[in-house]
């Protein structure tokens, strides 16, 4: 069972939307990855329909792409 504090934190995390990583430097490379935010074209197109957990997963993938 989840504690009251964890439930409150979870609700708070879902209430505030994860911000888009877009820096308005939109240009896709040969792999359809944005050179500004490192999202794939599919991730960009689906961003608004993703929940916060999915958005955080996209941000982790972007960070991995950026550090390669």
GROMACS .gro file of N, CA and C in nm, residues 21-46:
model
   78
   21UNK      N    1   1.113   1.972  -2.428
   21UNK     CA    2   1.254   2.008  -2.439
   21UNK      C    3   1.285   2.096  -2.560
   22UNK      N    4   1.184   2.132  -2.636
   22UNK     CA    5   1.204   2.209  -2.759
   22UNK      C    6   1.275   2.342  -2.729
   23UNK      N    7   1.380   2.370  -2.807
   23UNK     CA    8   1.452   2.497  -2.792
   23UNK      C    9   1.438   2.582  -2.918
   24UNK      N   10   1.343   2.547  -3.003
   24UNK     CA   11   1.311   2.620  -3.126
   24UNK      C   12   1.429   2.622  -3.223
   25UNK      N   13   1.505   2.513  -3.224
   25UNK     CA   14   1.615   2.494  -3.320
   25UNK      C   15   1.584   2.364  -3.394
   26UNK      N   16   1.467   2.365  -3.460
   26UNK     CA   17   1.412   2.244  -3.519
   26UNK      C   18   1.472   2.215  -3.656
   27UNK      N   19   1.543   2.107  -3.661
   27UNK     CA   20   1.600   2.057  -3.786
   27UNK      C   21   1.630   1.909  -3.764
   28UNK      N   22   1.579   1.826  -3.851
   28UNK     CA   23   1.599   1.682  -3.836
   28UNK      C   24   1.726   1.637  -3.907
   29UNK      N   25   1.799   1.548  -3.841
   29UNK     CA   26   1.918   1.492  -3.904
   29UNK      C   27   1.878   1.376  -3.994
   30UNK      N   28   1.975   1.303  -4.046
   30UNK     CA   29   1.947   1.192  -4.138
   30UNK      C   30   1.872   1.077  -4.073
   31UNK      N   31   1.868   1.074  -3.940
   31UNK     CA   32   1.795   0.970  -3.867
   31UNK      C   33   1.661   1.019  -3.813
   32UNK      N   34   1.615   1.134  -3.861
   32UNK     CA   35   1.490   1.197  -3.816
   32UNK      C   36   1.493   1.228  -3.667
   33UNK      N   37   1.608   1.275  -3.619
   33UNK     CA   38   1.623   1.321  -3.482
   33UNK      C   39   1.652   1.470  -3.485
   34UNK      N   40   1.578   1.546  -3.405
   34UNK     CA   41   1.594   1.691  -3.401
   34UNK      C   42   1.732   1.727  -3.345
   35UNK      N   43   1.803   1.815  -3.415
   35UNK     CA   44   1.936   1.856  -3.368
   35UNK      C   45   1.927   1.955  -3.252
   36UNK      N   46   1.808   2.005  -3.223
   36UNK     CA   47   1.790   2.098  -3.111
   36UNK      C   48   1.756   2.029  -2.981
   37UNK      N   49   1.657   1.938  -2.984
   37UNK     CA   50   1.611   1.876  -2.860
   37UNK      C   51   1.638   1.726  -2.852
   38UNK      N   52   1.684   1.667  -2.961
   38UNK     CA   53   1.721   1.524  -2.967
   38UNK      C   54   1.602   1.429  -2.959
   39UNK      N   55   1.483   1.479  -2.986
   39UNK     CA   56   1.368   1.390  -2.996
   39UNK      C   57   1.356   1.337  -3.138
   40UNK      N   58   1.301   1.217  -3.151
   40UNK     CA   59   1.271   1.165  -3.284
   40UNK      C   60   1.148   1.236  -3.337
   41UNK      N   61   1.127   1.227  -3.467
   41UNK     CA   62   1.008   1.288  -3.527
   41UNK      C   63   0.882   1.232  -3.461
   42UNK      N   64   0.879   1.103  -3.437
   42UNK     CA   65   0.762   1.039  -3.373
   42UNK      C   66   0.741   1.095  -3.232
   43UNK      N   67   0.849   1.111  -3.157
   43UNK     CA   68   0.838   1.165  -3.020
   43UNK      C   69   0.785   1.309  -3.022
   44UNK      N   70   0.829   1.386  -3.119
   44UNK     CA   71   0.781   1.524  -3.132
   44UNK      C   72   0.632   1.525  -3.162
   45UNK      N   73   0.592   1.443  -3.256
   45UNK     CA   74   0.451   1.439  -3.298
   45UNK      C   75   0.359   1.388  -3.187
   46UNK      N   76   0.409   1.298  -3.102
   46UNK     CA   77   0.326   1.237  -2.997
   46UNK      C   78   0.336   1.306  -2.862
   0.00000   0.00000   0.00000
